[in-house]
Coordinates of C-alpha atoms and ligand atoms in Angstrom, one line a residue:
M223 CA 8.3 -6.2 32.3
D224 CA 6.4 -9.7 30.6
N225 CA 6.0 -8.4 27.2
L226 CA 4.5 -11.9 26.3
R227 CA 1.6 -11.1 28.9
L228 CA 1.2 -7.4 27.9
A229 CA 1.2 -8.7 24.0
Q230 CA -1.7 -11.4 25.0
L231 CA -3.3 -8.6 26.9
L232 CA -3.6 -6.2 24.2
F233 CA -4.2 -8.1 21.5
P234 CA -6.2 -11.6 22.7
D235 CA -7.5 -12.0 19.3
I236 CA -4.5 -12.0 17.2
D237 CA -3.5 -15.8 17.0
K238 CA -1.4 -15.5 13.3
T239 CA 2.2 -14.3 13.6
P240 CA 4.3 -12.2 11.5
A241 CA 6.0 -15.6 10.5
D242 CA 2.2 -16.9 9.0
Y243 CA 2.4 -14.1 7.0
E244 CA 6.1 -13.9 5.9
A245 CA 4.6 -17.6 4.4
L246 CA 1.4 -16.2 3.1
Y247 CA 3.6 -13.6 1.2
P248 CA 6.8 -15.2 0.1
P249 CA 9.2 -13.3 -1.8
R250 CA 8.0 -12.7 -5.4
E251 CA 10.1 -14.7 -8.2
L252 CA 11.3 -11.9 -10.2
P253 CA 14.8 -11.7 -12.8
D254 CA 17.7 -10.3 -11.1
G255 CA 17.7 -6.2 -10.4
A256 CA 13.7 -6.6 -11.0
R257 CA 11.9 -3.4 -9.3
V258 CA 8.7 -3.6 -7.4
T259 CA 7.1 0.0 -7.0
R260 CA 3.6 1.0 -5.8
F261 CA 1.4 3.7 -6.3
A262 CA -0.4 3.9 -2.9
P263 CA -3.0 6.8 -3.1
S264 CA -5.7 7.6 -0.5
P265 CA -9.3 6.8 -2.2
T266 CA -9.9 10.7 -2.5
G267 CA -11.2 10.1 -6.1
F268 CA -9.3 13.2 -7.3
L269 CA -6.1 12.4 -9.3
H270 CA -4.2 15.1 -9.4
L271 CA -1.2 15.5 -11.9
G272 CA 1.1 14.9 -9.4
G273 CA -0.3 11.8 -8.7
L274 CA -0.8 10.2 -12.4
F275 CA 3.4 11.9 -13.3
A276 CA 4.2 10.0 -9.7
A277 CA 2.1 6.7 -10.7
M278 CA 3.6 7.0 -14.2
V279 CA 7.2 6.9 -12.5
A280 CA 6.8 4.2 -10.4
S281 CA 5.2 2.2 -13.0
R282 CA 8.2 2.7 -16.0
T283 CA 10.5 2.2 -13.0
A284 CA 8.9 -1.1 -12.5
Q285 CA 8.2 -2.0 -16.4
A286 CA 12.1 -0.9 -17.5
S287 CA 13.1 -3.4 -15.0
K288 CA 11.1 -6.1 -15.9
G289 CA 9.4 -5.7 -12.4
V290 CA 5.8 -5.5 -10.8
F291 CA 3.8 -2.4 -10.2
Y292 CA 1.0 -2.3 -8.1
L293 CA -1.9 0.0 -7.0
R294 CA -2.1 -0.1 -3.0
I295 CA -5.5 1.7 -1.4
E296 CA -4.2 3.8 1.3
D297 CA -7.9 4.3 3.4
T298 CA -6.8 4.1 7.2
D299 CA -8.0 7.8 7.4
K300 CA -11.5 7.6 6.4
K301 CA -11.9 11.4 7.2
R302 CA -10.2 11.6 3.6
E303 CA -12.4 9.2 2.1
V304 CA -15.0 9.8 -0.7
A305 CA -17.6 7.3 -2.0
G306 CA -16.5 5.8 -5.7
G307 CA -12.8 7.4 -4.6
I308 CA -11.1 3.9 -5.3
G309 CA -12.8 3.8 -8.9
G310 CA -12.0 7.0 -9.7
I311 CA -8.6 6.6 -9.3
I312 CA -8.2 3.5 -11.0
A313 CA -10.2 4.8 -14.0
G314 CA -8.1 8.1 -13.8
L315 CA -4.7 5.9 -14.1
A316 CA -6.3 3.9 -17.3
Q317 CA -7.2 6.6 -19.0
F318 CA -3.6 7.3 -19.0
G319 CA -2.7 3.7 -20.1
I320 CA -1.3 3.2 -16.6
V321 CA -2.7 -0.3 -15.8
P322 CA -0.8 -1.8 -12.6
D323 CA 0.2 -5.2 -12.9
E324 CA -1.6 -6.2 -9.6
G325 CA -3.5 -4.4 -6.5
R326 CA -7.2 -3.3 -6.5
V327 CA -8.9 -3.3 -9.8
S328 CA -12.3 -1.7 -8.8
E329 CA -14.1 -0.4 -5.7
T330 CA -14.2 -4.4 -4.3
E331 CA -11.5 -6.4 -6.3
D332 CA -8.4 -7.4 -5.9
K333 CA -5.6 -9.0 -8.9
G334 CA -2.5 -10.6 -7.4
D335 CA -1.3 -12.7 -4.5
Y336 CA 0.0 -10.1 -2.1
G337 CA -3.3 -8.4 -1.3
P338 CA -5.7 -7.5 0.0
Y339 CA -4.6 -4.2 -1.8
R340 CA -6.5 -2.0 0.3
Q341 CA -5.5 -1.3 4.1
S342 CA -8.8 -1.2 5.8
E343 CA -9.0 -5.0 4.8
R344 CA -5.4 -5.8 6.5
K345 CA -6.3 -4.9 10.3
Q346 CA -5.8 -8.1 11.1
I347 CA -2.1 -8.1 9.6
Y348 CA -1.1 -4.9 11.2
Q349 CA -2.2 -6.0 14.3
S350 CA -0.1 -9.1 14.3
F351 CA 3.0 -7.3 13.5
A352 CA 1.9 -4.6 15.9
K353 CA 1.6 -7.6 18.6
H354 CA 5.1 -9.2 18.0
L355 CA 6.5 -5.5 18.5
V356 CA 5.2 -5.5 21.6
E357 CA 6.4 -9.0 22.7
E358 CA 9.6 -7.4 21.6
G359 CA 9.5 -4.6 24.1
L360 CA 9.8 -2.2 21.0
A361 CA 5.6 -0.8 21.7
Y362 CA 3.6 -0.2 23.8
P363 CA 0.3 1.0 25.1
C364 CA -0.5 5.2 25.4
F365 CA -3.7 6.2 27.9
C366 CA -2.8 9.7 27.1
T367 CA -6.1 11.4 26.4
E368 CA -6.2 14.5 24.0
E369 CA -6.0 16.9 26.9
D370 CA -2.8 15.0 28.6
L371 CA -1.2 15.6 24.7
S372 CA -2.1 19.5 24.5
A373 CA -0.9 20.1 28.2
M374 CA 2.4 18.5 26.9
R375 CA 2.9 20.5 23.9
E376 CA 2.1 23.7 26.2
A377 CA 5.1 22.4 28.6
Q378 CA 7.2 21.6 25.4
E379 CA 7.1 25.1 24.2
N380 CA 10.8 25.9 24.8
E381 CA 12.4 22.5 24.1
P382 CA 14.4 22.3 20.9
V383 CA 12.5 18.9 20.3
K384 CA 9.1 18.8 20.5
G385 CA 7.0 15.5 20.6
Y386 CA 6.4 12.3 22.2
Y387 CA 9.2 11.3 23.4
G388 CA 12.2 10.5 25.9
K389 CA 10.7 12.2 29.5
W390 CA 8.2 13.6 27.5
A391 CA 6.9 10.0 26.8
T392 CA 4.7 9.4 30.2
C393 CA 3.1 6.2 29.4
R394 CA 6.2 4.7 27.7
N395 CA 7.7 3.2 31.4
L396 CA 4.1 2.1 32.8
T397 CA 4.9 -1.1 34.4
L398 CA 2.3 -3.7 33.5
E399 CA 0.2 -3.5 36.8
E400 CA -0.6 0.2 35.7
I401 CA -1.0 -1.1 32.4
E402 CA -3.6 -3.8 33.6
A403 CA -5.1 -1.2 36.0
A404 CA -6.0 1.3 33.0
L405 CA -7.2 -1.6 30.6
A406 CA -9.7 -2.7 33.2
A407 CA -10.9 0.6 33.7
G408 CA -11.6 0.7 29.9
K409 CA -9.7 3.5 29.0
P410 CA -8.8 4.0 25.3
W411 CA -5.3 3.3 24.4
T412 CA -3.2 3.8 21.2
L413 CA -0.3 2.2 20.6
R414 CA 2.8 3.7 20.3
L415 CA 6.5 2.6 18.8
R416 CA 9.3 2.8 21.9
S417 CA 11.7 4.5 19.6
Q418 CA 15.3 3.6 20.4
G419 CA 16.4 6.8 18.3
D420 CA 18.8 9.4 19.9
C421 CA 18.5 13.1 19.5
E422 CA 22.5 13.2 18.6
K423 CA 22.5 10.8 16.1
K424 CA 21.7 11.4 12.2
I425 CA 20.9 9.0 9.6
I426 CA 22.0 9.2 5.9
I427 CA 19.8 8.3 3.1
D428 CA 20.6 7.9 -0.4
D429 CA 17.6 9.1 -2.5
F430 CA 17.5 7.9 -5.9
I431 CA 16.3 11.4 -7.2
R432 CA 17.7 13.9 -4.1
G433 CA 20.9 12.0 -3.7
K434 CA 22.6 12.2 -0.1
I435 CA 20.2 13.6 2.4
E436 CA 21.0 13.5 6.1
M437 CA 18.4 13.8 8.6
P438 CA 18.2 13.6 12.4
A439 CA 17.3 10.1 13.3
N440 CA 13.8 10.0 14.7
V441 CA 13.3 9.9 18.5
Q442 CA 9.4 10.3 18.6
D443 CA 7.2 7.7 20.1
I444 CA 4.8 7.6 17.1
V445 CA 1.4 6.5 17.2
L446 CA 1.2 2.5 15.1
L447 CA -2.3 1.9 16.0
K448 CA -5.1 4.3 16.8
Q449 CA -7.5 4.0 19.6
D450 CA -9.7 2.3 17.0
G451 CA -7.2 -0.3 16.1
I452 CA -6.5 1.0 12.8
P453 CA -3.1 1.8 12.0
T454 CA -1.3 5.0 11.1
Y455 CA -0.3 5.4 7.4
H456 CA 3.5 5.1 8.6
F457 CA 3.2 1.7 10.2
A458 CA 0.5 0.4 7.7
H459 CA 2.8 1.2 4.7
C460 CA 5.8 -0.4 6.5
V461 CA 4.3 -3.6 6.9
D462 CA 2.6 -3.2 3.6
D463 CA 5.7 -2.4 1.6
H464 CA 7.5 -5.4 3.1
L465 CA 5.0 -7.8 2.7
M466 CA 4.4 -6.7 -1.0
H467 CA 7.9 -6.8 -1.5
S468 CA 8.0 -3.4 -2.8
T469 CA 12.0 -2.3 -3.3
H470 CA 11.7 1.1 -4.4
I471 CA 9.7 3.5 -2.9
V472 CA 8.8 6.1 -5.3
R473 CA 6.5 8.8 -4.2
G474 CA 5.9 12.6 -3.4
D475 CA 8.8 14.5 -1.5
E476 CA 6.9 15.9 0.8
W477 CA 7.1 12.3 2.6
I478 CA 10.9 12.8 3.1
A479 CA 10.6 14.1 6.4
S480 CA 9.1 11.0 7.4
V481 CA 11.8 8.9 6.2
P482 CA 13.2 8.9 9.6
I483 CA 10.5 7.5 11.4
H484 CA 9.9 4.6 8.1
I485 CA 13.5 3.4 8.4
E486 CA 13.1 3.2 12.2
L487 CA 9.7 1.4 11.8
F488 CA 11.3 -0.5 8.9
K489 CA 14.1 -1.8 11.5
A490 CA 12.3 -2.2 14.6
C491 CA 9.9 -4.7 12.4
G492 CA 13.2 -6.4 11.3
F493 CA 12.7 -5.5 7.3
K494 CA 14.9 -5.0 4.8
V495 CA 14.7 -0.8 4.5
P496 CA 13.6 -0.3 1.0
K497 CA 15.0 2.0 -1.4
Y498 CA 13.7 5.5 -1.9
A499 CA 13.1 8.1 -4.9
H500 CA 11.1 11.3 -3.6
I501 CA 9.8 12.9 -6.3
A502 CA 10.0 16.8 -6.6
P503 CA 6.5 18.7 -7.5
I504 CA 5.6 20.0 -10.6
M505 CA 6.3 23.2 -10.8
K506 CA 4.6 26.2 -12.7
E507 CA 6.1 29.8 -14.0
E508 CA 4.7 32.9 -12.2
R509 CA 4.0 35.4 -14.3
D510 CA 3.2 39.1 -13.3
E511 CA 0.3 41.4 -14.9
S512 CA 2.1 42.1 -18.0
G513 CA 2.9 38.4 -18.5
N514 CA 6.7 38.6 -17.5
V515 CA 8.0 35.2 -15.7
C516 CA 8.7 36.2 -12.1
G517 CA 9.1 33.2 -10.4
K518 CA 8.2 29.6 -10.2
R519 CA 5.9 28.0 -7.6
K520 CA 4.4 24.2 -7.1
L521 CA 1.4 23.4 -9.6
S522 CA -1.7 23.8 -7.3
K523 CA -4.6 22.0 -7.3
R524 CA -6.5 25.3 -6.3
K525 CA -5.3 28.1 -8.7
D526 CA -4.6 25.5 -11.9
P527 CA -6.9 23.9 -13.5
E528 CA -4.4 21.8 -15.6
A529 CA -3.4 20.3 -12.1
S530 CA -6.2 18.0 -12.2
V531 CA -6.4 15.0 -14.8
T532 CA -10.2 15.9 -15.6
Y533 CA -8.6 18.7 -17.4
Y534 CA -6.8 17.0 -19.6
A535 CA -9.6 14.2 -20.4
Q536 CA -12.3 17.2 -21.0
A537 CA -9.9 19.1 -23.7
G538 CA -9.4 15.8 -25.0
Y539 CA -5.6 15.4 -25.1
P540 CA -4.9 11.8 -26.0
A541 CA -3.2 9.9 -23.2
E542 CA -0.6 9.1 -25.4
S543 CA 0.3 12.6 -25.5
V544 CA 0.0 13.2 -21.6
N545 CA 2.0 10.4 -21.2
E546 CA 4.8 11.4 -23.9
Y547 CA 4.5 14.8 -22.2
L548 CA 5.0 13.9 -18.7
L549 CA 8.2 11.4 -19.8
T550 CA 9.7 14.8 -20.9
L551 CA 9.4 16.2 -17.6
A552 CA 10.9 13.2 -15.7
N553 CA 13.8 12.3 -18.1
S554 CA 15.5 15.0 -19.6
N555 CA 16.7 12.6 -22.1
F556 CA 14.0 11.6 -23.3
E557 CA 13.1 14.1 -26.2
D558 CA 16.5 12.9 -27.4
W559 CA 15.7 9.8 -27.6
R560 CA 12.3 10.5 -29.1
R561 CA 14.0 12.2 -32.2
A562 CA 16.0 9.3 -32.3
N563 CA 13.2 6.8 -32.6
P564 CA 10.1 8.5 -34.0
A565 CA 7.9 5.7 -33.9
A566 CA 9.3 3.6 -31.1
A567 CA 6.3 2.7 -28.3
L568 CA 7.2 4.7 -25.1
E569 CA 7.6 1.4 -23.3
Q570 CA 11.0 0.8 -25.0
F571 CA 12.5 4.0 -23.6
P572 CA 15.2 3.1 -21.2
F573 CA 13.1 5.0 -18.2
N574 CA 16.1 6.1 -15.7
L575 CA 15.3 7.4 -12.1
K576 CA 18.0 8.8 -11.6
K577 CA 17.5 11.5 -14.5
M578 CA 14.9 13.1 -13.0
S579 CA 15.2 16.4 -11.7
A580 CA 15.4 17.4 -7.9
S581 CA 14.0 20.4 -8.1
G582 CA 10.9 19.9 -9.8
A583 CA 10.3 20.1 -13.6
L584 CA 8.6 23.0 -15.1
F585 CA 4.8 22.2 -16.5
D586 CA 4.1 24.4 -19.8
L587 CA 1.3 23.9 -21.5
A588 CA 2.6 25.5 -25.3
K589 CA 5.2 22.3 -24.6
L590 CA 2.4 19.8 -23.9
N591 CA 0.8 21.0 -27.0
D592 CA 3.9 20.7 -29.4
V593 CA 4.3 17.2 -28.0
S594 CA 0.8 16.7 -28.4
K595 CA 0.7 17.6 -31.8
N596 CA 3.5 15.2 -32.8
V597 CA 2.0 12.4 -31.3
I598 CA -1.4 13.3 -33.3
S599 CA 0.5 13.6 -36.5
R600 CA 1.6 9.8 -36.3
F601 CA -1.8 8.4 -35.1
S602 CA -3.3 6.6 -38.0
A603 CA -6.9 8.0 -39.7
E604 CA -8.8 5.2 -38.0
K605 CA -7.3 6.0 -34.6
V606 CA -7.9 9.4 -34.7
C607 CA -11.5 8.8 -35.7
A608 CA -12.1 6.3 -32.8
D609 CA -10.3 8.7 -30.3
V610 CA -12.4 11.5 -31.3
L611 CA -15.4 9.6 -31.2
A612 CA -14.7 8.2 -28.0
W613 CA -14.0 11.8 -26.6
A614 CA -17.1 13.4 -28.0
K615 CA -19.1 11.0 -26.8
G616 CA -18.3 12.1 -23.4
Y617 CA -17.8 15.6 -24.1
D618 CA -19.6 17.1 -27.4
S619 CA -22.6 15.3 -28.3
A620 CA -23.1 17.4 -31.4
L621 CA -19.7 16.8 -33.1
Y622 CA -20.7 13.2 -32.0
E623 CA -23.6 12.9 -34.0
L624 CA -22.1 14.5 -36.8
L625 CA -19.0 11.9 -37.2
A626 CA -21.2 9.1 -35.9
A627 CA -23.3 9.3 -39.1
D628 CA -20.7 8.2 -41.3
T629 CA -17.7 7.2 -39.9
D630 CA -16.3 6.3 -43.4
F631 CA -16.4 9.9 -44.3
A632 CA -14.7 11.0 -41.2
T633 CA -12.1 8.8 -41.2
K634 CA -11.1 9.9 -45.1
M635 CA -11.3 13.5 -43.6
F636 CA -8.6 12.2 -41.0
A637 CA -6.5 10.8 -43.3
I638 CA -6.3 14.1 -45.6
D639 CA -2.4 15.2 -44.7
R640 CA -1.9 12.5 -42.6
G641 CA 0.8 9.6 -42.9
G642 CA 3.7 10.0 -45.3
K643 CA 6.9 11.6 -44.6
K644 CA 5.6 15.0 -43.7
P645 CA 2.4 14.6 -41.6
R646 CA 0.7 18.0 -40.8
K647 CA 0.8 18.8 -37.1
D648 CA -2.1 21.1 -36.6
L649 CA -3.9 19.2 -34.0
A650 CA -3.3 19.1 -30.0
K651 CA -6.4 18.4 -28.7
W652 CA -9.5 16.9 -29.9
E653 CA -11.6 19.6 -28.5
E654 CA -10.0 21.5 -31.8
V655 CA -11.3 19.1 -33.9
K656 CA -14.8 20.6 -34.2
D657 CA -13.3 24.0 -35.7
Y658 CA -10.5 22.4 -37.6
Y659 CA -12.7 20.4 -39.6
A660 CA -16.1 22.6 -39.7
Y661 CA -16.4 23.2 -43.3
F662 CA -16.5 19.4 -44.0
Y663 CA -20.2 19.2 -42.3
R664 CA -23.2 21.4 -43.6
P665 CA -24.1 22.5 -40.0
L666 CA -20.8 23.7 -39.2
Y667 CA -19.6 25.3 -42.3
Q668 CA -19.4 28.9 -42.3
N669 CA -18.0 31.1 -44.9
D670 CA -17.6 34.9 -44.6
F671 CA -17.1 35.6 -48.1
A672 CA -14.0 38.1 -46.9
L673 CA -11.6 38.5 -49.9
P674 CA -7.7 38.9 -49.8
E675 CA -6.7 42.5 -50.1
N676 CA -5.4 41.7 -53.7
I677 CA -8.3 40.2 -55.1
S678 CA -11.4 42.1 -56.6
K679 CA -14.9 40.5 -55.9
E680 CA -15.1 40.7 -59.8
D681 CA -12.1 38.6 -59.9
A682 CA -13.0 36.2 -57.1
A683 CA -16.5 35.6 -59.1
A684 CA -14.8 35.0 -62.3
I685 CA -12.2 32.7 -61.0
V686 CA -14.9 30.2 -59.2
R687 CA -17.1 30.3 -62.7
A688 CA -14.5 29.5 -64.6
Y689 CA -13.5 26.7 -62.1
K690 CA -16.9 25.4 -61.9
G691 CA -17.3 25.1 -65.7
V692 CA -13.8 22.7 -65.6
Y693 CA -14.0 20.8 -62.3
S694 CA -14.0 17.0 -62.2
A695 CA -14.2 15.2 -59.4
A696 CA -12.7 12.3 -61.4
D697 CA -9.6 14.1 -62.2
D698 CA -6.1 12.8 -60.8
K699 CA -4.2 15.4 -58.4
D700 CA -1.7 16.2 -61.2
A701 CA -5.1 16.9 -64.1
W702 CA -6.5 18.9 -61.2
F703 CA -3.6 21.2 -60.4
A704 CA -3.2 22.1 -64.6
N705 CA -7.0 23.0 -64.7
I706 CA -6.4 25.6 -61.9
K707 CA -3.1 26.4 -63.7
D708 CA -4.9 26.7 -67.3
L709 CA -7.7 29.1 -65.4
C710 CA -4.7 31.6 -64.5
E711 CA -3.9 33.7 -68.0
P712 CA -7.4 34.1 -69.7
L713 CA -8.1 35.7 -66.1
G714 CA -5.1 38.1 -66.1
F715 CA -3.1 35.6 -63.8
T716 CA -0.1 33.6 -64.1
P717 CA 0.5 30.1 -63.7
N718 CA 4.1 30.8 -62.7
V719 CA 5.0 32.0 -59.3
K720 CA 8.3 32.7 -60.5
E721 CA 7.3 35.1 -63.3
Y722 CA 4.7 36.9 -61.1
K723 CA 7.5 37.8 -58.7
Q724 CA 9.8 39.3 -61.7
N725 CA 7.1 41.5 -63.0
P726 CA 4.3 41.3 -60.6
E727 CA 2.7 44.7 -62.6
A728 CA 2.0 42.7 -65.5
F729 CA -0.7 40.3 -64.0
K730 CA -3.5 40.3 -61.3
G731 CA -1.8 37.5 -59.1
H732 CA -0.6 34.1 -59.4
V733 CA -2.0 30.5 -59.3
G734 CA -1.6 30.8 -55.7
D735 CA -3.8 33.3 -55.6
V736 CA -6.4 31.6 -58.0
S737 CA -6.2 28.2 -55.9
G738 CA -6.7 30.6 -52.5
I739 CA -9.8 31.8 -54.2
I740 CA -11.0 28.3 -54.7
R741 CA -10.1 27.0 -51.1
L742 CA -11.8 30.0 -49.8
A743 CA -15.0 29.3 -51.9
A744 CA -15.0 25.9 -51.2
T745 CA -14.0 26.1 -47.3
G746 CA -14.2 29.4 -46.3
R747 CA -10.6 29.2 -45.1
R748 CA -7.6 30.8 -46.3
N749 CA -5.5 27.7 -45.1
T750 CA -6.3 24.0 -45.2
P751 CA -4.8 20.8 -45.7
D752 CA -4.5 19.4 -49.5
L753 CA -7.2 21.1 -51.0
Y754 CA -7.2 18.5 -53.7
A755 CA -8.1 16.0 -51.2
I756 CA -11.1 18.4 -49.3
L757 CA -12.9 19.1 -52.9
A758 CA -12.4 15.2 -53.7
L759 CA -14.0 14.2 -50.5
L760 CA -16.7 16.9 -50.0
G761 CA -17.9 15.7 -53.6
E762 CA -19.1 17.3 -56.8
E763 CA -22.7 18.3 -55.5
E764 CA -21.6 20.1 -52.3
V765 CA -18.5 21.9 -54.1
G766 CA -20.5 22.6 -56.7
R767 CA -23.2 24.3 -54.1
R768 CA -20.4 26.2 -52.5
F769 CA -19.0 27.5 -55.9
D770 CA -22.6 28.7 -56.5
E771 CA -23.0 30.7 -53.2
W772 CA -19.7 31.9 -54.0
I773 CA -20.7 33.6 -57.4
E774 CA -24.0 34.7 -55.6
K775 CA -22.4 36.7 -53.1
M776 CA -19.6 38.3 -55.5
N777 CA -22.3 39.4 -57.6
Ligands
LIG226 N1 -0.9 7.2 0.9 C1 0.4 8.4 0.7 C2 -0.3 9.6 0.2 O1 -1.2 9.5 -0.4 C3 1.5 7.3 -0.1 C4 2.6 7.7 0.5 C5 3.7 6.8 -0.2 O2 3.3 6.6 -1.1 O3 4.3 6.1 0.5 O4 0.2 10.4 -0.3

């Protein structure tokens, strides 16, 4: 067979050779050991938590080795594409702080020297490599129709290995004359790999996460180019990962079964086979009707709202929290590192692919909330204010209006019990802000005037009446508390908790009960952050008004 002639017949317009592209995309100049990774989604616009997780793992892997992480859009399957899908993915990643070093940066733009980073714009490149495979005798045109292929599948019913290979690959041994005739007759064709695989042979891959995996070698003459000349995912990713110099293929483990195909393709093209790290899916505990754990399953796009990243955006989980949580899922030693380095930036964590679970990390919302409370407790008041405003703008306009009307006030509110050695850890997500801080805002403030069991209405009124007489916003914290203590005895309470415990019959209660009533009168809550700071921020006028309301209700 005259392969050069066949290549020219099939690809008359392709004049660039693989060598031209090799020259166009030279090896990257990176430090030793630097890893080049990528996230390569289809532009469906939907970013699944598993996708975000894979992107995060790939990006940390690159960053921890001073390498490069890039975004490539794999849009060879037009059926799956949605309008605006690329932008959706880029925005979804950015929301969680993942900004690739290079790759697609918008629906239409690229950043970096190894583009275009969208497969539909690389047709010529794939065809050049395809043409070369034909020249080498490693690819051939296949004129089988859908009917031919289904007839083959029927005939293969009892075959141990199914598919288009060996004696089943009817177009594998067409003569040049036969091919010429079919082309002249205008028959559509796909381009297939002429597999060199052997059914008896095994390949072993050493996966960073899964360890050594043994699999039968590929024998299938898989399709490289579809009838419209567009490559299949297998072929496109192999050409791209080679030219873009990916060193580590980090992706979901649903691709493991395809690795034998990919390895054969890399070898057929004369490329170095990259290293693999296949990420197990994020799992979720399954519970029975009584709430007992009865197994685990993959986090499901269909069943679990938390599988979509929009869930986190809507609830207002800070990106930092989600990232931090995903790192706890990714590397089991992350939490120890965090305890030892409470203030360190995530980038400083020595991320290690080998520490990932091969069986799938277990997703746990309660754990995410704990992680997020810690993360938020480390934020400055200014950052909380800015982040809550940004969130509320999209998801709670009433809250946005209230906060934006006086951001200085809001910042002071967020500053209460923040900073210092033991910041409060009450908030896990911004959707909790409205309720948590409601009493700072007249339109949100509610008081049901319900008393603790041990305090009578008369005492509740007397405490607030007496306190209103002595409260001054000018007092410092010590003077403020001294004032409250001084109220106790004349009203039958004791300023001394110990004394109360020794002799509870002798008093109506202790200073904690008295300040508790003041708290209830001013905020409607039994628990709040620092009451002194709350009263100071509410201001004498508003506090006075609430005290009056209280006294009136108690009478
Ligand atoms: N486009 C493939 C996907 O969306 C990427 C697989 C890979 O990373 O190699 O799953």
